[in-house]
Short mmCIF file of C-alpha atoms in Angstrom, two decimals:
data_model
loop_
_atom_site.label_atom_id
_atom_site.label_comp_id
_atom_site.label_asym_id
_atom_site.label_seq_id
_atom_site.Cartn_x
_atom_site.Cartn_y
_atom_site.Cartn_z
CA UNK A 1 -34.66 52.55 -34.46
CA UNK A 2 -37.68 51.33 -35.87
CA UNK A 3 -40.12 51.72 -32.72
CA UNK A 4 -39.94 54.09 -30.27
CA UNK A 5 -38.11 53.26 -27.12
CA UNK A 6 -39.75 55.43 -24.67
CA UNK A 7 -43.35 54.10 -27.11
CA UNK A 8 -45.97 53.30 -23.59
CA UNK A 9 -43.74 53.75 -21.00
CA UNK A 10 -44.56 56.02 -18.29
CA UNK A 11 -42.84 59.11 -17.43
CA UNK A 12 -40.88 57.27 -14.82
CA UNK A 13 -39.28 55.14 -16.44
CA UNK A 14 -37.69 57.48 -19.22
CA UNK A 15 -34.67 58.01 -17.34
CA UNK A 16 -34.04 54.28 -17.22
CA UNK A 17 -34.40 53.87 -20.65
CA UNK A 18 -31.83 56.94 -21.26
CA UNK A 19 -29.24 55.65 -18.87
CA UNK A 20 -29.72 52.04 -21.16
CA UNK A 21 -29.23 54.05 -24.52
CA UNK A 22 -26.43 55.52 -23.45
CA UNK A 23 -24.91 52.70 -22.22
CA UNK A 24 -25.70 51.10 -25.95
CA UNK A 25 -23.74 54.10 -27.62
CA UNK A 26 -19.71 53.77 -28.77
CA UNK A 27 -18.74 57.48 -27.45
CA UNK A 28 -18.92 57.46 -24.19
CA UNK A 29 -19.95 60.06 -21.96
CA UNK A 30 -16.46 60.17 -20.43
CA UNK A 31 -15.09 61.01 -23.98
CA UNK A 32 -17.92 63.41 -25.25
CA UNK A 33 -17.09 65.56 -22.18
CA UNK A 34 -13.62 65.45 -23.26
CA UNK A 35 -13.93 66.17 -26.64
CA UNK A 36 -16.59 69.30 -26.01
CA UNK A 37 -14.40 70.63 -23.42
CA UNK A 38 -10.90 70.43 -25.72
CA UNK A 39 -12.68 72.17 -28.72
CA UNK A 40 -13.76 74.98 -26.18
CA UNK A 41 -10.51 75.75 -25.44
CA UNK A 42 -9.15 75.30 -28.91
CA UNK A 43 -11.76 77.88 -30.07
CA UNK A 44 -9.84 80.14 -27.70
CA UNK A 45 -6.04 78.89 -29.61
CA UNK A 46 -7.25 79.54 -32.68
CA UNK A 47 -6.68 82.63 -35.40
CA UNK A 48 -8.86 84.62 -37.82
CA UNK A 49 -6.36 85.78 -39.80
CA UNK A 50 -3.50 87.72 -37.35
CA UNK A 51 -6.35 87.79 -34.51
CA UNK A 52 -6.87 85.42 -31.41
CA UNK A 53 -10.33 84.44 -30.78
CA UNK A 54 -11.14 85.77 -27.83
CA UNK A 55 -8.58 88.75 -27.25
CA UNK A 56 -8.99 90.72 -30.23
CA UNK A 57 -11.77 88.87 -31.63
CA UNK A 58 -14.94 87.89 -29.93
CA UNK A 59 -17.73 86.16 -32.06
CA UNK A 60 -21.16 86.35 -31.42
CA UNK A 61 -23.14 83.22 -30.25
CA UNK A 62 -24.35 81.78 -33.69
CA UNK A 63 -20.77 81.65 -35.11
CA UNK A 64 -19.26 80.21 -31.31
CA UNK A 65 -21.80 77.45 -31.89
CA UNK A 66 -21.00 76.64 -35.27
CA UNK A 67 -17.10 76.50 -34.48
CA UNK A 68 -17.78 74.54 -31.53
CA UNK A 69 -20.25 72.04 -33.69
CA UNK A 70 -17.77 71.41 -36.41
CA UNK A 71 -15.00 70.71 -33.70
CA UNK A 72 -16.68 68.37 -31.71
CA UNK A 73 -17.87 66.54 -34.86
CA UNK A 74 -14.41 66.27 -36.01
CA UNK A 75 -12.50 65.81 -32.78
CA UNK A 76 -14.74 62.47 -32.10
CA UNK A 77 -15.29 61.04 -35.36
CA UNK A 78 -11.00 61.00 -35.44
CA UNK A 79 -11.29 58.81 -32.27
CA UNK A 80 -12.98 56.41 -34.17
CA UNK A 81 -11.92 55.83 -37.77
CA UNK A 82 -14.18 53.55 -39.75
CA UNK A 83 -17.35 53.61 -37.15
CA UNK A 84 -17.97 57.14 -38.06
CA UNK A 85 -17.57 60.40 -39.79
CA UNK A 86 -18.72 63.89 -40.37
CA UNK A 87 -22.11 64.16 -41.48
CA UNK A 88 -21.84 65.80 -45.11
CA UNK A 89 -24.86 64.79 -46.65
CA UNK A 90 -28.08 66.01 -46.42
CA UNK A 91 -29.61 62.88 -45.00
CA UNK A 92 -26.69 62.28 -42.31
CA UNK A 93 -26.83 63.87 -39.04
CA UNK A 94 -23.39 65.70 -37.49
CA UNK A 95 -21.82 63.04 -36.15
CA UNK A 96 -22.52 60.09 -39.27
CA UNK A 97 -22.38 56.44 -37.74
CA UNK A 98 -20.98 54.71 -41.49
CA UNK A 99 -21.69 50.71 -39.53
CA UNK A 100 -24.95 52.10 -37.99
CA UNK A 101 -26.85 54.74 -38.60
CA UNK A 102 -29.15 54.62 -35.66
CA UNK A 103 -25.83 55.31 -33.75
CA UNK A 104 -25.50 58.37 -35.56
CA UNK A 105 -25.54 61.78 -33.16
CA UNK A 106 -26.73 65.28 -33.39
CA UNK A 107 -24.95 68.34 -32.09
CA UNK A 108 -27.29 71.43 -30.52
CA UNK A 109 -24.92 74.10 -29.23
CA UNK A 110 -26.78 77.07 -27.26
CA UNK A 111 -25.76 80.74 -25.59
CA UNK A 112 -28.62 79.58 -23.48
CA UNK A 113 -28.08 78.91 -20.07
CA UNK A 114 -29.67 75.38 -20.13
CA UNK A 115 -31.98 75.34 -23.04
CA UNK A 116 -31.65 74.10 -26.72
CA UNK A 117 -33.87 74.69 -29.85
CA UNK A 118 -34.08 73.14 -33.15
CA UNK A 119 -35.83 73.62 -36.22
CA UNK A 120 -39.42 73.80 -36.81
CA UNK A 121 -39.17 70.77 -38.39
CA UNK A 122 -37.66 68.67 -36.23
CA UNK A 123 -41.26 68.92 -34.39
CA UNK A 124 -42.81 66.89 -37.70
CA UNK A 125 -43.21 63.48 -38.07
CA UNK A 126 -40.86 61.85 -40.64
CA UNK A 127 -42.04 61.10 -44.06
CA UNK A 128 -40.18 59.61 -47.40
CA UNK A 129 -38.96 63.26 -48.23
CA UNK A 130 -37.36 63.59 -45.33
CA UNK A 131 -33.43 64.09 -45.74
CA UNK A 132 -33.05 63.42 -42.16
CA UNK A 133 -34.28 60.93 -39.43
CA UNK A 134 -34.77 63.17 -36.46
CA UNK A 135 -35.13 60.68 -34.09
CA UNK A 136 -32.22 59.78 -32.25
CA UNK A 137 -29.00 60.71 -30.39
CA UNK A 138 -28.31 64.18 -29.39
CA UNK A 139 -25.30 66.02 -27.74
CA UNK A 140 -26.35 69.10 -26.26
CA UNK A 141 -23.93 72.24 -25.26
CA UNK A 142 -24.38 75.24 -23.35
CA UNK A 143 -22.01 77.82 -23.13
CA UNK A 144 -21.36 81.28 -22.24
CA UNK A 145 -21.16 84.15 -24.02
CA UNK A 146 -18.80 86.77 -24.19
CA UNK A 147 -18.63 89.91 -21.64
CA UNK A 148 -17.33 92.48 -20.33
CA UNK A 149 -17.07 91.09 -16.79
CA UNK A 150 -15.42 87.59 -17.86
CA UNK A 151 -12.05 87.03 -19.89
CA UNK A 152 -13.30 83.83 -20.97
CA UNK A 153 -16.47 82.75 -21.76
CA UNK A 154 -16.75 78.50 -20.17
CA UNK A 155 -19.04 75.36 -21.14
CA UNK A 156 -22.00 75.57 -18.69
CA UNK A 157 -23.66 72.58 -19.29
CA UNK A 158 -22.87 68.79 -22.04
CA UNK A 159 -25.86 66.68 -21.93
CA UNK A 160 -26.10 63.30 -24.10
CA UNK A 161 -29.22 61.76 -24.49
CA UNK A 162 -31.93 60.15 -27.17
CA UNK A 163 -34.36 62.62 -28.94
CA UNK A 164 -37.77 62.05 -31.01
CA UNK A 165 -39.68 64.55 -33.04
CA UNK A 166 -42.59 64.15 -30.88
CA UNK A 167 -40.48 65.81 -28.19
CA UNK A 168 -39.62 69.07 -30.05
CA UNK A 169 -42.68 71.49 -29.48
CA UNK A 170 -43.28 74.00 -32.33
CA UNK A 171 -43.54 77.93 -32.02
CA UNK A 172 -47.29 78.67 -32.19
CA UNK A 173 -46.93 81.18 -34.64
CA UNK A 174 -47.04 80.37 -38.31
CA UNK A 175 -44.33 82.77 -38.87
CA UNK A 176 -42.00 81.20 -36.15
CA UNK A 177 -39.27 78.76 -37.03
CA UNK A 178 -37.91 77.70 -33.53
CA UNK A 179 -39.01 74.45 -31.98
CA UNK A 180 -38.18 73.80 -28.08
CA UNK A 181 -38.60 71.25 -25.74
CA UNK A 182 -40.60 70.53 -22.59
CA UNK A 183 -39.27 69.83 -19.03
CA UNK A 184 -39.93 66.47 -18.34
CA UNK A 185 -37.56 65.99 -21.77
CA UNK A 186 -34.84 67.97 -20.44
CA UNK A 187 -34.86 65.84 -16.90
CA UNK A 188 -35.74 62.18 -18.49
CA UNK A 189 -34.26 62.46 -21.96
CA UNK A 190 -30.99 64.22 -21.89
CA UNK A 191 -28.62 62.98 -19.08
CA UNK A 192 -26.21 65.41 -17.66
CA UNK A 193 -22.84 64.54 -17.91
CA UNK A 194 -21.18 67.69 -17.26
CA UNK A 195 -22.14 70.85 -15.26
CA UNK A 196 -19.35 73.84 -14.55
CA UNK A 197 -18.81 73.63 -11.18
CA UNK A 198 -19.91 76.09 -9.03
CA UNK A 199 -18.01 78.29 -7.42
CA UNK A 200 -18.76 78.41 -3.42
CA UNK A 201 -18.06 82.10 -1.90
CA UNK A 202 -16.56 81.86 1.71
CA UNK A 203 -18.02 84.55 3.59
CA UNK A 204 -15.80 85.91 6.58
CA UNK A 205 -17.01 85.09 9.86
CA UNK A 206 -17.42 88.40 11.89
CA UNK A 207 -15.56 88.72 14.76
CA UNK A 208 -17.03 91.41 17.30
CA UNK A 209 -14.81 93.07 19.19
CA UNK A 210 -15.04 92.63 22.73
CA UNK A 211 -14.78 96.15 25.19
CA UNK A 212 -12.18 95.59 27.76
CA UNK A 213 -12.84 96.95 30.69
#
């Protein structure tokens, strides 16, 4: 998109403007959840060599993102033959739309319990040299990581929303690559569309024994 579409619109209004965007998009949220939620547990079916992931293997975070990333790219852009495909150029994002590319989607996938990074440079403006637009649709992921206490890590949180560079914030340190984003982007920017549910514990009622006497 050329212009902004949050450009002079108060903070109130972003999550109208979201809801609209999405509404815009070919994958719907419906099918993203899907899709994110099928890879997860395909992660968990799959092999490294004579090894289940998961059992005998268990990868750190970086390399659980990536799997996940690649899976969810390639799980939705198979839905939809001809509209898009697997970003393998430098200037396509993850998810390449070939009839659109403003309808083209970015994948962040995070051990974090509800944040996301990107970086540095996502935080400039564009310019010619670019190789990417990093304006634009965004699926976000958050999942657990492995442990001790848990026999299978589980998605925590899909959000699918619409994401400028002016959003990302940039570490303040020269030396730091990381750029995050603020909280009224997280509430207005990227909807929720999934959350694991939460799990409710029952505490048993008391009963006091009464003296007979």
């Amino acid at each position: 998109m050329s212009n902004s579409p949050y450009l002079g619109k108060p903070i109130a209004e972003w999550s109208a403007i979201t809801d609209h965007l999405i509404a815009l998009h070919p994958l719907s949220p419906d099918e993203i959840v899907e899709t994110v939620l099928g890879s997860w547990d395909d992660i968990f079916n799959s092999k490294i060599g004579s090894f289940y992931i998961g059992k005998e293997i268990t990868p750190g975070p970086q390399i659980m993102s990536f799997l996940l990333h690649e899976l969810v790219a390639h799980y939705l852009t198979l839905k939809h033959p001809g509209i898009y495909k697997v970003g393998t150029l430098k200037n396509e994002k993850d998810i390449h739309c070939i009839t659109n590319c403003d309808l083209s989607v970015e994948i962040k996938a995070s051990s974090s319990p509800n944040k996301i990074a990107a970086n540095r440079s996502y935080a400039q403006p564009e310019t010619a040299k670019d190789k990417k637009n990093k304006n634009g649709y965004y699926i976000a992921i958050n999942f657990e990581k492995f442990s001790d206490k848990k026999e299978k890590p589980e998605i925590l949180l899909i959000r699918f929303g619409y994401l400028e560079h002016s959003d990302w914030i940039p570490q303040k340190s020269e030396s730091g690559q990381q750029a995050s984003l603020p909280p009224d982007v997280y509430l207005h920017k990227l909807k929720v569309i999934y959350q694991k549910p939460k799990i409710v514990k029952v505490k048993a009622a008391r009963i006091k024994a009464t003296k007979i006497k």
